PDB file of C-alpha atoms in Angstrom:
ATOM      1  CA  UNK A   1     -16.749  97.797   5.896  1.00 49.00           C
ATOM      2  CA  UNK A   2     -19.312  95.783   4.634  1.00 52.00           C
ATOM      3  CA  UNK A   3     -22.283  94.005   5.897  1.00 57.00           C
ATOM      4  CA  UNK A   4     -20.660  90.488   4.974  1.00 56.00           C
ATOM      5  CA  UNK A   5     -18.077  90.533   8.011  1.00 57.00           C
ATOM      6  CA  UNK A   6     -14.571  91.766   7.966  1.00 59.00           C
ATOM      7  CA  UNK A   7     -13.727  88.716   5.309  1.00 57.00           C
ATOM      8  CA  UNK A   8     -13.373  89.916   2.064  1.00 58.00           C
ATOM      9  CA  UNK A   9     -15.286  86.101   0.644  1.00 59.00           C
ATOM     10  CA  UNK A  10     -17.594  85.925   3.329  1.00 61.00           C
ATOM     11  CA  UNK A  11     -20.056  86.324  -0.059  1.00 55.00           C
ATOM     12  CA  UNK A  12     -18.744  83.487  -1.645  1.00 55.00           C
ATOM     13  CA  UNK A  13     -20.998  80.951   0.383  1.00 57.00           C
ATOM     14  CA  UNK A  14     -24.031  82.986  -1.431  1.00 57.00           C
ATOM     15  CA  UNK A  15     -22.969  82.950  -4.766  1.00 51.00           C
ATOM     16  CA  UNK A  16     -22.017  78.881  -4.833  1.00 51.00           C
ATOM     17  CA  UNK A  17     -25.579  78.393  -3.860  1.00 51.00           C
ATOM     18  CA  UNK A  18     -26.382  80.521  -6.727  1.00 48.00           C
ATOM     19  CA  UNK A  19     -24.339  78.910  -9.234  1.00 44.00           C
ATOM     20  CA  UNK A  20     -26.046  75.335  -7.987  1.00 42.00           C
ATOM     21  CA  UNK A  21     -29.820  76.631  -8.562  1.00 41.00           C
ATOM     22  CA  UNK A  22     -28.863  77.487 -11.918  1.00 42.00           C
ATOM     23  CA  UNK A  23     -29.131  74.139 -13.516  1.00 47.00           C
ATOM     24  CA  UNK A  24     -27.468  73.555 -16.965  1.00 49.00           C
ATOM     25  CA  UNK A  25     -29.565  71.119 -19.168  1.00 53.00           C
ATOM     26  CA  UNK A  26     -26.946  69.449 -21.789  1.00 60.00           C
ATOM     27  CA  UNK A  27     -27.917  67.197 -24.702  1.00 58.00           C
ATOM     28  CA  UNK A  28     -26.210  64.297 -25.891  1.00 76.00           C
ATOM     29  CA  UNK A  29     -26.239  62.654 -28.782  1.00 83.00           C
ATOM     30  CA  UNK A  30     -28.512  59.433 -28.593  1.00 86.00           C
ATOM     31  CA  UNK A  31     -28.082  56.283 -30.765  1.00 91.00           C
ATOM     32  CA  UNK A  32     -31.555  53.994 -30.508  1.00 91.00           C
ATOM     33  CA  UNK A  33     -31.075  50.869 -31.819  1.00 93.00           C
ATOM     34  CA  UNK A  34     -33.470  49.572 -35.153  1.00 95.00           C
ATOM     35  CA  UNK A  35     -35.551  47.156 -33.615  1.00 96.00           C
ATOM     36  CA  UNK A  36     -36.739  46.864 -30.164  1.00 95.00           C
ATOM     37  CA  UNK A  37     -38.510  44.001 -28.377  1.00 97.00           C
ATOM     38  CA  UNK A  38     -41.694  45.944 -26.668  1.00 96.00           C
ATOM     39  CA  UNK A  39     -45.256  45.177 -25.780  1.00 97.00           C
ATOM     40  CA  UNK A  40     -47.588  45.424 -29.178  1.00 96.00           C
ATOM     41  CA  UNK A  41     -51.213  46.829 -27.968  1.00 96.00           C
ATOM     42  CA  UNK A  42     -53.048  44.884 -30.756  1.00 96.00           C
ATOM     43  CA  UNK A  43     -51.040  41.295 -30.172  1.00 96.00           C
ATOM     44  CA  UNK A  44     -51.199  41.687 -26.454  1.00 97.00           C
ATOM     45  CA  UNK A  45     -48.057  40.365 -26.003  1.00 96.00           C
ATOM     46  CA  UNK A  46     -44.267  41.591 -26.732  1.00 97.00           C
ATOM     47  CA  UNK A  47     -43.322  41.245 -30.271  1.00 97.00           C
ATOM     48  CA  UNK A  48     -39.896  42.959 -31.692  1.00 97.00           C
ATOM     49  CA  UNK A  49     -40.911  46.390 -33.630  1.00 97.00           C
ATOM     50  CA  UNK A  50     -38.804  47.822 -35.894  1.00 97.00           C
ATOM     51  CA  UNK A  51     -37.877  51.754 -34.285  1.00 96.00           C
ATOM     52  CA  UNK A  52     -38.046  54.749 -36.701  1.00 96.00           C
ATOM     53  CA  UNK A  53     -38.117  58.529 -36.186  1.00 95.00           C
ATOM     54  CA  UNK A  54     -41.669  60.305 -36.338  1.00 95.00           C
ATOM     55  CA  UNK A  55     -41.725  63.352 -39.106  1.00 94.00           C
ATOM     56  CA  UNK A  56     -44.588  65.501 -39.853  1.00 94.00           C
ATOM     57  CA  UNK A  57     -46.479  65.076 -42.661  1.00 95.00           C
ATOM     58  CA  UNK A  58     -46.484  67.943 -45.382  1.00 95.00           C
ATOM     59  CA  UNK A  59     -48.706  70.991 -45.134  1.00 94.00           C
ATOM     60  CA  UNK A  60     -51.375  71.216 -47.454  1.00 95.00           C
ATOM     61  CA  UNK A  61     -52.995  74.389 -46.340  1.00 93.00           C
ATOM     62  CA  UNK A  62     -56.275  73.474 -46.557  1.00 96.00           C
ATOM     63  CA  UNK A  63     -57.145  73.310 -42.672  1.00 96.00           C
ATOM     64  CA  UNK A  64     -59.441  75.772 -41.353  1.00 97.00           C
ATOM     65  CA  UNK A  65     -57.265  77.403 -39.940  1.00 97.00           C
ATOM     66  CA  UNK A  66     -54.514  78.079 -42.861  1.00 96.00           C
ATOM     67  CA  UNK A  67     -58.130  79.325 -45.039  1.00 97.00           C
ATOM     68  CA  UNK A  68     -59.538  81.813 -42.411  1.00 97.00           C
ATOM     69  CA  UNK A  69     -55.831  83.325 -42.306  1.00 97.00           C
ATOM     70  CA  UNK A  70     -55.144  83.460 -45.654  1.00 97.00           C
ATOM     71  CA  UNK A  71     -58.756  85.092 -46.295  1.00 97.00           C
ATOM     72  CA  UNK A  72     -57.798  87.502 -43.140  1.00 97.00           C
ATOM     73  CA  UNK A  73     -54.178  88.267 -45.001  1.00 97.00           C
ATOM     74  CA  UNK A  74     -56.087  89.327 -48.366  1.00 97.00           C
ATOM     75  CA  UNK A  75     -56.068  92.678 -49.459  1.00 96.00           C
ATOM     76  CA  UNK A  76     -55.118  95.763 -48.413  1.00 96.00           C
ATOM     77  CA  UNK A  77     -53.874  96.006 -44.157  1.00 95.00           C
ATOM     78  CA  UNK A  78     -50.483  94.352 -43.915  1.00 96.00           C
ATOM     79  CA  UNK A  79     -49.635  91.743 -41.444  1.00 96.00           C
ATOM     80  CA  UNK A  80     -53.139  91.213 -39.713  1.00 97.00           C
ATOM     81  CA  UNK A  81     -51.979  88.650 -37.125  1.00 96.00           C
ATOM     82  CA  UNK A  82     -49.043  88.671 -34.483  1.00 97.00           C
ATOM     83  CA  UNK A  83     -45.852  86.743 -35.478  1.00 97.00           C
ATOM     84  CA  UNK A  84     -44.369  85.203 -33.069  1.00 96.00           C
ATOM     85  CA  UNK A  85     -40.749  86.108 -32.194  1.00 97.00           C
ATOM     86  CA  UNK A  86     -39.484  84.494 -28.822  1.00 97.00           C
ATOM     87  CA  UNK A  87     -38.826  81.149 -29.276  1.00 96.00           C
ATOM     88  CA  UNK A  88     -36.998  79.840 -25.902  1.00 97.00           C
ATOM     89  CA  UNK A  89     -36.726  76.162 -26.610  1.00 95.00           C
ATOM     90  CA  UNK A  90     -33.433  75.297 -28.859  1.00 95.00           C
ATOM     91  CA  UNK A  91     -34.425  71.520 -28.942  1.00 94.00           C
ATOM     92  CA  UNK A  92     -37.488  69.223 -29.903  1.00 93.00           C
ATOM     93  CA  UNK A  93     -38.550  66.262 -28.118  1.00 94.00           C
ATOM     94  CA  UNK A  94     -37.585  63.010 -30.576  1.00 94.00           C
ATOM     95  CA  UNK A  95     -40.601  60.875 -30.967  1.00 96.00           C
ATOM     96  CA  UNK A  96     -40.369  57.530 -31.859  1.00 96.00           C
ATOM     97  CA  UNK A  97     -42.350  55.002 -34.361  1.00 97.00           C
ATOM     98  CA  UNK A  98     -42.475  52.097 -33.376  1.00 97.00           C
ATOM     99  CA  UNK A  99     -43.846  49.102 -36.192  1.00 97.00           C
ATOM    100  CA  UNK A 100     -44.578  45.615 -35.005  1.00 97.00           C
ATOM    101  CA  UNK A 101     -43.482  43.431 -36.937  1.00 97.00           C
ATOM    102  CA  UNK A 102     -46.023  40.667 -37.003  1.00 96.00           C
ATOM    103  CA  UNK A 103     -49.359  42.885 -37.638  1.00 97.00           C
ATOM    104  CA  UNK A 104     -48.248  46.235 -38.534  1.00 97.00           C
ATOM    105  CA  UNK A 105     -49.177  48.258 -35.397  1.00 97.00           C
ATOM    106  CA  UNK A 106     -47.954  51.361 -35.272  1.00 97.00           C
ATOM    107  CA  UNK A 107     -47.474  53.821 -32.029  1.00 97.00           C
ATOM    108  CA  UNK A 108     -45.865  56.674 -30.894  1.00 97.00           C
ATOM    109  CA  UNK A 109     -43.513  57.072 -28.280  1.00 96.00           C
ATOM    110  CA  UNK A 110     -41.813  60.479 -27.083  1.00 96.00           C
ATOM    111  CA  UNK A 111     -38.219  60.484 -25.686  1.00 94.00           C
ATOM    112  CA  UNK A 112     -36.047  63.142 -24.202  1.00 93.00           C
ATOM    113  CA  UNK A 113     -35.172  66.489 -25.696  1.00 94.00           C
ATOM    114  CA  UNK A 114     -32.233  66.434 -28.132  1.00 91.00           C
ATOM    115  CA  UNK A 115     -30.075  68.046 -30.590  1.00 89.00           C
ATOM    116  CA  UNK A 116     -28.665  64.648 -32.446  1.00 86.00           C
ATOM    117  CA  UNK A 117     -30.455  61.507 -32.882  1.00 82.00           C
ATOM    118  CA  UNK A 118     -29.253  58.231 -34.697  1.00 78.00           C
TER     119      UNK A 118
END
């Protein structure tokens, strides 16, 4: 016999509490609307702002640290620094940019993680 009692799903209990602390983070697809009535920092009041999606600029390579590994990387040695391998996170967070549209002001704002944006 074992030490769960003489019910053969006395264990169930256990593993339902289990399943619970296991939480399952889902992503849905988010649709943010082109313009967006929100406070403008340089107005000091709310103005409408027209809502865009933040990408990152192009590399250039020239930043000091892109030169002191390239210099490292030179020459005879191989790979001289680690490469990293174990990337956990499947999504970014979306950041938004928003533009007022009366004097141009332009911020940031991050939103949750997700795998589609419109």
């Amino acid at each position: 016999s074992s030490h769960f009692g003489s019910s053969p799903v006395a264990w169930l209990p256990a593993l339902k509490h289990s399943l619970v602390v296991a939480r399952v983070f889902r992503t849905a697809m988010v649709n943010i609307p082109k313009t967006r009535n929100t406070y403008c920092r340089k107005c000091k009041k709310h103005q409408p702002h027209k809502v865009s999606q933040y990408k990152t600029g192009k590399k250039t390579g020239k930043a000091q640290g892109d030169r002191r590994y390239e210099k490292k990387q030179k020459g005879f040695g191989g790979q001289t620094k680690p490469v990293f391998h174990k990337k956990a996170k499947t999504t970014k967070k979306i950041v938004l940019k928003l533009e007022c549209s009366k004097c141009k002001a332009k911020r940031m704002k991050p939103i949750k993680r997700t795998k589609h944006f419109e």
